[in-house]
Amino acid sequence: MADVLKSLVTQSCFSVLQDRLDRWQREYHVISCDENMNRCCEMIEFTAQIQGQLFAVLNAVAAEGNHTEGVSTLKTRLLPWLGACFSSSTTACKDGGYRFPVTSPTKNLSERDRKMTESNTGDLSDLQWMESQLCSTRLQLDLVKAELDDAHRDLNKTKNQTANTLMATEDELLQLKEDLRAAHLQNELYKSKLESYNDFERQMSRLKGEVSYLSSQRLGRSSMERSQSGVCGASTRSQFTASSRLLRVVSRFHELYNVERKEAQLQLQGYLNDLETVQRIIFIAVVESFKAAKLAYRLFKLRARKTLASCHLGPESLEDTVMDYIVRNQDLYDVQNSVDEVLSTMNLNPRIASIPKVNFAVASPLIREACKLAFTMQTLDPPIDLAFASNGELYISNKYRRSPDSDASAQLVLYHVWPALMQGGTVRAKGEVVTKKGAVWTRSPFSFVRSRSLSPARNLSFNDETNICPDPLSTSCL
């Protein structure tokens, strides 16, 4: 080790290196670039030779010591310097030469540990701050989600309340419309009842005069009959009251149109909004009521004749006695049986049986009163019956009146609203029809002809009792 160190001192390697550097500096701007690069390579090679000798000295010094001596120096001085790969720049020596920088390894390690500690502390604090910010953000997000859920629930609740309110409002409007419509119909019904009441008062005053007249006539006729021979029989109750009963049934027919018909129309309009269909149903109900009542009258008359024939003594004829019995005992007429027959027939009528959701029983009050009135009309002489009716027939002004919605220029009947009353060939009460242009004549399933009363001398069967008109358009059938 001493020989190598002595050789370095003797050769003055660093002085030679310094001389070469000074000469290169003076000739740097004179020589070429290649020469400058050669000079630099020479300086590196020379410096490497010096460093090789110094490493040899270092190796010799380390060999002179124990196994553990010099280890700390290698770790703190040589290894960090080799790791830096000669990155530190050289510094000038005080004597004009150059030396390698010498730093304190303990100081470097402490400084590095301090910086790492500070960096770890700063990173830890930053991490804690970021975690706190993240927790705060999560809490805010949960809060916003909760508020959003509340807003959605409130919105759905508001929507449901609005929908329920809207539905309730629509239902209330519909109910109000129905109530208004019912009120209008009820008002019309009250008006018609008032008109009927006025007509009834006029009929009452007329009947009072008729009763007074008939009473005087009866007294005079009774005195004349007592003075006559016994060939002529006493007058019966039915003959005395024929005129008054005629006025009464005609008046009741008008009242039936103004009261029971409108009540039935109001009830049926609760099922149907089509006024034409409702009016057709009512007309069919009245016609079928007259049919059922006439059949019941024939059967009632047969039973009365059979009962009275065995005990009849006179002086009036058996036919007059039977008629007087029927007039006095009309309350024995089973009107409910006729009502059931009418409803059954209406349910089988092809014109109206297919109408859905219509209960014809709501017209039972009208059917009942029509049956009772038709039964009473059969006790008159001649009996009163409904006029022949057919869709598309010619409009006759002394037989019908037009409905307000009719075409005044049309001459054909589209459909019938109310039948006309006929007694023989005389129109006792006008009916009501709707006239339209383009109406086609068709025989209605409810058209009919008037049948005559039974004769005691005729074979008692239904076919013999009914006089069917061969030509429904002939005036002789009316």
mmCIF file of N, CA and C in Angstrom, residues 215-286:
data_model
loop_
_atom_site.group_PDB
_atom_site.id
_atom_site.type_symbol
_atom_site.label_atom_id
_atom_site.label_comp_id
_atom_site.label_asym_id
_atom_site.label_seq_id
_atom_site.Cartn_x
_atom_site.Cartn_y
_atom_site.Cartn_z
ATOM 1 N N SER A 215 -179.564 12.380 -14.995
ATOM 2 C CA SER A 215 -180.495 12.137 -13.873
ATOM 3 C C SER A 215 -181.911 12.552 -14.239
ATOM 4 N N SER A 216 -182.044 13.729 -14.849
ATOM 5 C CA SER A 216 -183.381 14.183 -15.268
ATOM 6 C C SER A 216 -183.965 13.266 -16.335
ATOM 7 N N GLN A 217 -183.089 12.836 -17.283
ATOM 8 C CA GLN A 217 -183.566 11.926 -18.317
ATOM 9 C C GLN A 217 -183.985 10.583 -17.721
ATOM 10 N N ARG A 218 -183.251 10.138 -16.737
ATOM 11 C CA ARG A 218 -183.585 8.844 -16.122
ATOM 12 C C ARG A 218 -184.927 8.904 -15.418
ATOM 13 N N LEU A 219 -185.156 9.998 -14.702
ATOM 14 C CA LEU A 219 -186.444 10.120 -14.009
ATOM 15 C C LEU A 219 -187.595 10.149 -15.008
ATOM 16 N N GLY A 220 -187.421 10.924 -16.103
ATOM 17 C CA GLY A 220 -188.494 10.983 -17.106
ATOM 18 C C GLY A 220 -188.694 9.644 -17.787
ATOM 19 N N ARG A 221 -187.570 8.941 -18.091
ATOM 20 C CA ARG A 221 -187.687 7.644 -18.757
ATOM 21 C C ARG A 221 -188.307 6.606 -17.847
ATOM 22 N N SER A 222 -187.997 6.692 -16.541
ATOM 23 C CA SER A 222 -188.583 5.720 -15.601
ATOM 24 C C SER A 222 -190.092 5.869 -15.531
ATOM 25 N N SER A 223 -190.574 7.112 -15.507
ATOM 26 C CA SER A 223 -192.020 7.321 -15.449
ATOM 27 C C SER A 223 -192.696 6.858 -16.729
ATOM 28 N N MET A 224 -192.036 7.050 -17.881
ATOM 29 C CA MET A 224 -192.603 6.587 -19.149
ATOM 30 C C MET A 224 -192.619 5.071 -19.221
ATOM 31 N N GLU A 225 -191.567 4.405 -18.746
ATOM 32 C CA GLU A 225 -191.506 2.956 -18.803
ATOM 33 C C GLU A 225 -192.529 2.321 -17.873
ATOM 34 N N ARG A 226 -192.818 2.960 -16.751
ATOM 35 C CA ARG A 226 -193.830 2.392 -15.849
ATOM 36 C C ARG A 226 -195.210 2.473 -16.460
ATOM 37 N N SER A 227 -195.447 3.475 -17.318
ATOM 38 C CA SER A 227 -196.755 3.598 -17.967
ATOM 39 C C SER A 227 -196.882 2.705 -19.183
ATOM 40 N N GLN A 228 -195.760 2.241 -19.728
ATOM 41 C CA GLN A 228 -195.793 1.371 -20.901
ATOM 42 C C GLN A 228 -196.065 -0.067 -20.482
ATOM 43 N N SER A 229 -196.311 -0.885 -21.457
ATOM 44 C CA SER A 229 -196.568 -2.302 -21.206
ATOM 45 C C SER A 229 -195.301 -2.993 -20.767
ATOM 46 N N GLY A 230 -195.437 -4.214 -20.261
ATOM 47 C CA GLY A 230 -194.290 -4.983 -19.802
ATOM 48 C C GLY A 230 -193.487 -5.590 -20.921
ATOM 49 N N VAL A 231 -193.867 -5.295 -22.186
ATOM 50 C CA VAL A 231 -193.101 -5.857 -23.303
ATOM 51 C C VAL A 231 -191.692 -5.302 -23.337
ATOM 52 N N CYS A 232 -191.601 -4.033 -23.076
ATOM 53 C CA CYS A 232 -190.278 -3.389 -23.065
ATOM 54 C C CYS A 232 -189.657 -3.575 -21.679
ATOM 55 N N GLY A 233 -188.456 -4.071 -21.612
ATOM 56 C CA GLY A 233 -187.748 -4.280 -20.345
ATOM 57 C C GLY A 233 -187.229 -2.977 -19.779
ATOM 58 N N ALA A 234 -186.900 -3.012 -18.491
ATOM 59 C CA ALA A 234 -186.323 -1.828 -17.829
ATOM 60 C C ALA A 234 -184.921 -1.587 -18.342
ATOM 61 N N SER A 235 -184.542 -0.269 -18.367
ATOM 62 C CA SER A 235 -183.188 0.104 -18.827
ATOM 63 C C SER A 235 -182.156 -0.324 -17.798
ATOM 64 N N THR A 236 -181.005 -0.726 -18.283
ATOM 65 C CA THR A 236 -179.931 -1.182 -17.412
ATOM 66 C C THR A 236 -178.993 -0.047 -17.073
ATOM 67 N N ARG A 237 -178.137 -0.327 -16.105
ATOM 68 C CA ARG A 237 -177.154 0.644 -15.657
ATOM 69 C C ARG A 237 -176.194 1.017 -16.787
ATOM 70 N N SER A 238 -175.792 0.025 -17.585
ATOM 71 C CA SER A 238 -174.839 0.298 -18.654
ATOM 72 C C SER A 238 -175.419 1.215 -19.706
ATOM 73 N N GLN A 239 -176.750 1.103 -19.972
ATOM 74 C CA GLN A 239 -177.364 1.985 -20.954
ATOM 75 C C GLN A 239 -177.489 3.401 -20.429
ATOM 76 N N PHE A 240 -177.808 3.533 -19.139
ATOM 77 C CA PHE A 240 -177.934 4.870 -18.566
ATOM 78 C C PHE A 240 -176.616 5.630 -18.590
ATOM 79 N N THR A 241 -175.530 4.953 -18.307
ATOM 80 C CA THR A 241 -174.257 5.652 -18.105
ATOM 81 C C THR A 241 -173.313 5.542 -19.287
ATOM 82 N N ALA A 242 -173.795 5.134 -20.445
ATOM 83 C CA ALA A 242 -172.922 4.937 -21.604
ATOM 84 C C ALA A 242 -172.240 6.238 -22.012
ATOM 85 N N SER A 243 -173.007 7.328 -22.058
ATOM 86 C CA SER A 243 -172.433 8.601 -22.501
ATOM 87 C C SER A 243 -171.384 9.115 -21.518
ATOM 88 N N SER A 244 -171.699 9.048 -20.227
ATOM 89 C CA SER A 244 -170.730 9.532 -19.242
ATOM 90 C C SER A 244 -169.482 8.658 -19.212
ATOM 91 N N ARG A 245 -169.650 7.343 -19.371
ATOM 92 C CA ARG A 245 -168.485 6.470 -19.381
ATOM 93 C C ARG A 245 -167.617 6.716 -20.611
ATOM 94 N N LEU A 246 -168.248 7.062 -21.716
ATOM 95 C CA LEU A 246 -167.474 7.392 -22.920
ATOM 96 C C LEU A 246 -166.590 8.612 -22.689
ATOM 97 N N LEU A 247 -167.180 9.650 -22.106
ATOM 98 C CA LEU A 247 -166.382 10.841 -21.814
ATOM 99 C C LEU A 247 -165.272 10.533 -20.811
ATOM 100 N N ARG A 248 -165.597 9.671 -19.832
ATOM 101 C CA ARG A 248 -164.618 9.373 -18.797
ATOM 102 C C ARG A 248 -163.427 8.579 -19.364
ATOM 103 N N VAL A 249 -163.685 7.596 -20.208
ATOM 104 C CA VAL A 249 -162.574 6.790 -20.728
ATOM 105 C C VAL A 249 -161.720 7.603 -21.707
ATOM 106 N N VAL A 250 -162.354 8.489 -22.469
ATOM 107 C CA VAL A 250 -161.569 9.335 -23.374
ATOM 108 C C VAL A 250 -160.691 10.288 -22.572
ATOM 109 N N SER A 251 -161.251 10.860 -21.504
ATOM 110 C CA SER A 251 -160.466 11.737 -20.658
ATOM 111 C C SER A 251 -159.323 10.968 -19.987
ATOM 112 N N ARG A 252 -159.635 9.738 -19.546
ATOM 113 C CA ARG A 252 -158.570 8.934 -18.921
ATOM 114 C C ARG A 252 -157.486 8.552 -19.928
ATOM 115 N N PHE A 253 -157.854 8.388 -21.196
ATOM 116 C CA PHE A 253 -156.865 8.081 -22.229
ATOM 117 C C PHE A 253 -155.904 9.261 -22.426
ATOM 118 N N HIS A 254 -156.438 10.482 -22.396
ATOM 119 C CA HIS A 254 -155.579 11.667 -22.481
ATOM 120 C C HIS A 254 -154.673 11.781 -21.244
ATOM 121 N N GLU A 255 -155.225 11.469 -20.091
ATOM 122 C CA GLU A 255 -154.422 11.522 -18.870
ATOM 123 C C GLU A 255 -153.327 10.455 -18.891
ATOM 124 N N LEU A 256 -153.644 9.305 -19.446
ATOM 125 C CA LEU A 256 -152.646 8.252 -19.582
ATOM 126 C C LEU A 256 -151.473 8.717 -20.446
ATOM 127 N N TYR A 257 -151.780 9.486 -21.483
ATOM 128 C CA TYR A 257 -150.722 10.015 -22.354
ATOM 129 C C TYR A 257 -149.866 11.049 -21.615
ATOM 130 N N ASN A 258 -150.498 11.906 -20.841
ATOM 131 C CA ASN A 258 -149.786 13.022 -20.218
ATOM 132 C C ASN A 258 -149.037 12.625 -18.947
ATOM 133 N N VAL A 259 -149.495 11.598 -18.252
ATOM 134 C CA VAL A 259 -148.905 11.269 -16.949
ATOM 135 C C VAL A 259 -148.119 9.951 -17.009
ATOM 136 N N GLU A 260 -148.857 8.835 -17.120
ATOM 137 C CA GLU A 260 -148.180 7.533 -17.059
ATOM 138 C C GLU A 260 -147.195 7.344 -18.215
ATOM 139 N N ARG A 261 -147.541 7.836 -19.391
ATOM 140 C CA ARG A 261 -146.624 7.679 -20.519
ATOM 141 C C ARG A 261 -145.309 8.412 -20.259
ATOM 142 N N LYS A 262 -145.378 9.642 -19.770
ATOM 143 C CA LYS A 262 -144.164 10.405 -19.521
ATOM 144 C C LYS A 262 -143.357 9.814 -18.364
ATOM 145 N N GLU A 263 -144.049 9.269 -17.367
ATOM 146 C CA GLU A 263 -143.319 8.604 -16.286
ATOM 147 C C GLU A 263 -142.583 7.367 -16.796
ATOM 148 N N ALA A 264 -143.257 6.584 -17.635
ATOM 149 C CA ALA A 264 -142.596 5.413 -18.228
ATOM 150 C C ALA A 264 -141.431 5.831 -19.124
ATOM 151 N N GLN A 265 -141.613 6.928 -19.856
ATOM 152 C CA GLN A 265 -140.528 7.423 -20.717
ATOM 153 C C GLN A 265 -139.328 7.854 -19.871
ATOM 154 N N LEU A 266 -139.592 8.492 -18.760
ATOM 155 C CA LEU A 266 -138.510 8.898 -17.864
ATOM 156 C C LEU A 266 -137.774 7.683 -17.304
ATOM 157 N N GLN A 267 -138.498 6.635 -16.932
ATOM 158 C CA GLN A 267 -137.865 5.432 -16.397
ATOM 159 C C GLN A 267 -137.037 4.715 -17.462
ATOM 160 N N LEU A 268 -137.578 4.614 -18.669
ATOM 161 C CA LEU A 268 -136.851 3.920 -19.739
ATOM 162 C C LEU A 268 -135.628 4.704 -20.191
ATOM 163 N N GLN A 269 -135.687 6.031 -20.112
ATOM 164 C CA GLN A 269 -134.521 6.825 -20.508
ATOM 165 C C GLN A 269 -133.362 6.650 -19.526
ATOM 166 N N GLY A 270 -133.633 6.079 -18.362
ATOM 167 C CA GLY A 270 -132.527 5.716 -17.476
ATOM 168 C C GLY A 270 -131.706 4.552 -18.015
ATOM 169 N N TYR A 271 -132.300 3.771 -18.932
ATOM 170 C CA TYR A 271 -131.581 2.674 -19.583
ATOM 171 C C TYR A 271 -131.113 3.046 -20.982
ATOM 172 N N LEU A 272 -131.879 3.874 -21.691
ATOM 173 C CA LEU A 272 -131.575 4.212 -23.085
ATOM 174 C C LEU A 272 -131.539 5.720 -23.257
ATOM 175 N N ASN A 273 -130.610 6.176 -24.093
ATOM 176 C CA ASN A 273 -130.550 7.596 -24.437
ATOM 177 C C ASN A 273 -131.245 7.892 -25.760
ATOM 178 N N ASP A 274 -131.700 6.832 -26.450
ATOM 179 C CA ASP A 274 -132.353 6.993 -27.745
ATOM 180 C C ASP A 274 -133.839 7.208 -27.515
ATOM 181 N N LEU A 275 -134.321 8.441 -27.747
ATOM 182 C CA LEU A 275 -135.726 8.760 -27.511
ATOM 183 C C LEU A 275 -136.636 7.988 -28.454
ATOM 184 N N GLU A 276 -136.213 7.803 -29.696
ATOM 185 C CA GLU A 276 -137.050 7.077 -30.663
ATOM 186 C C GLU A 276 -137.307 5.650 -30.189
ATOM 187 N N THR A 277 -136.274 4.963 -29.735
ATOM 188 C CA THR A 277 -136.441 3.591 -29.250
ATOM 189 C C THR A 277 -137.352 3.548 -28.027
ATOM 190 N N VAL A 278 -137.194 4.520 -27.131
ATOM 191 C CA VAL A 278 -138.057 4.575 -25.936
ATOM 192 C C VAL A 278 -139.506 4.776 -26.339
ATOM 193 N N GLN A 279 -139.775 5.656 -27.288
ATOM 194 C CA GLN A 279 -141.152 5.902 -27.728
ATOM 195 C C GLN A 279 -141.734 4.679 -28.427
ATOM 196 N N ARG A 280 -140.901 3.969 -29.193
ATOM 197 C CA ARG A 280 -141.387 2.736 -29.830
ATOM 198 C C ARG A 280 -141.760 1.691 -28.773
ATOM 199 N N ILE A 281 -140.943 1.569 -27.734
ATOM 200 C CA ILE A 281 -141.232 0.604 -26.670
ATOM 201 C C ILE A 281 -142.553 0.938 -25.979
ATOM 202 N N ILE A 282 -142.783 2.209 -25.700
ATOM 203 C CA ILE A 282 -144.022 2.619 -25.031
ATOM 204 C C ILE A 282 -145.231 2.344 -25.915
ATOM 205 N N PHE A 283 -145.105 2.627 -27.197
ATOM 206 C CA PHE A 283 -146.222 2.375 -28.118
ATOM 207 C C PHE A 283 -146.539 0.884 -28.165
ATOM 208 N N ILE A 284 -145.505 0.036 -28.252
ATOM 209 C CA ILE A 284 -145.734 -1.412 -28.265
ATOM 210 C C ILE A 284 -146.376 -1.858 -26.952
ATOM 211 N N ALA A 285 -145.963 -1.275 -25.833
ATOM 212 C CA ALA A 285 -146.540 -1.643 -24.540
ATOM 213 C C ALA A 285 -148.033 -1.331 -24.492
ATOM 214 N N VAL A 286 -148.447 -0.171 -25.013
ATOM 215 C CA VAL A 286 -149.870 0.197 -25.005
ATOM 216 C C VAL A 286 -150.668 -0.719 -25.919
#
